[in-house]
Amino acid sequence: GLKPADFGCLETEYPTQYGSYSLLPGDALEFTVHTLTGEQPGPSIYIVGGTHGDELAGWYAGLLLEKATIQAGTVYLVAPLNQYGAQQVQRETREGWDLNRAYPGDLQGQDAQRIAAALYADIQDKQPDLVLDLHEAILHTDGKDNLGNSIICQDMGLIADLVLGLLSDSESGALPLTRPLTLYGSPPEGSLNRTVTLELGIPVITVETFREEELNLRVANQLHIAEYVLVWYNVR
């Protein structure tokens, strides 16, 4: 029953139309894209959470965002993308693959490739203004999370002002995160970020949260970043 407002985010409510559609219909890997449509025309944002099932804050925030409201444009939401990984609280898919190394995918391939192909084709079809990819940084064997709170971009060209705003406002406290954001580039080959940016020309921001913090704080960080992006594009 929780909503983003319970985390101090997206509190103002707007009339919003809710919908959904399926990708890979009839397949065991079928998953749902939820849509939020505002009363006014505007840009579109595509949000993906739960590529890695053990990165809980990313897909928890995605589920909460399904209950958000917007005033303009359209938000597309998928969470969790890796449903089996989320059920098992594991990084990989049922067949043991890393979904974030499988793009642009293959509808005839193994499970990660099929999921990736369906999502990639939908993003290509919808042509959103931005893809927001919600993750959490890998915990290394020494127990330390080297990325902390961070964002990753393959190419800042179209979104430089947004990225710099996220960095500066997280540092000043205007964006209320538990820790300021750090910027990283060069996402891995086969990742959603790298592939969609280079092959479709659509900017992508990957969000990483600090897994040594409590889960509720990490979810709040994800929601605050999502809200910042939606306000930036005048969707909120």
Coordinates of C-alpha atoms in Angstrom, one line a residue, residues 3 13 28 47 52 116 125 139 151 169 184 210 215 222 225 229:
K3 CA 3.2 5.3 -2.4
E13 CA -1.4 14.7 -7.2
A28 CA 6.9 -17.7 -20.2
I47 CA 11.8 3.9 -16.6
H52 CA 19.2 -7.4 -11.8
A116 CA 16.4 -7.6 -24.0
D125 CA 9.0 2.1 -31.0
L139 CA 28.8 -5.3 -3.5
I151 CA 24.8 8.0 -12.2
D169 CA 21.9 19.7 -6.6
Y184 CA 30.7 7.6 -14.4
F210 CA 24.6 2.6 -2.2
L215 CA 16.7 -0.3 2.0
Q222 CA 15.8 6.3 -6.3
I225 CA 16.2 11.1 -8.6
V229 CA 14.1 14.0 -13.8

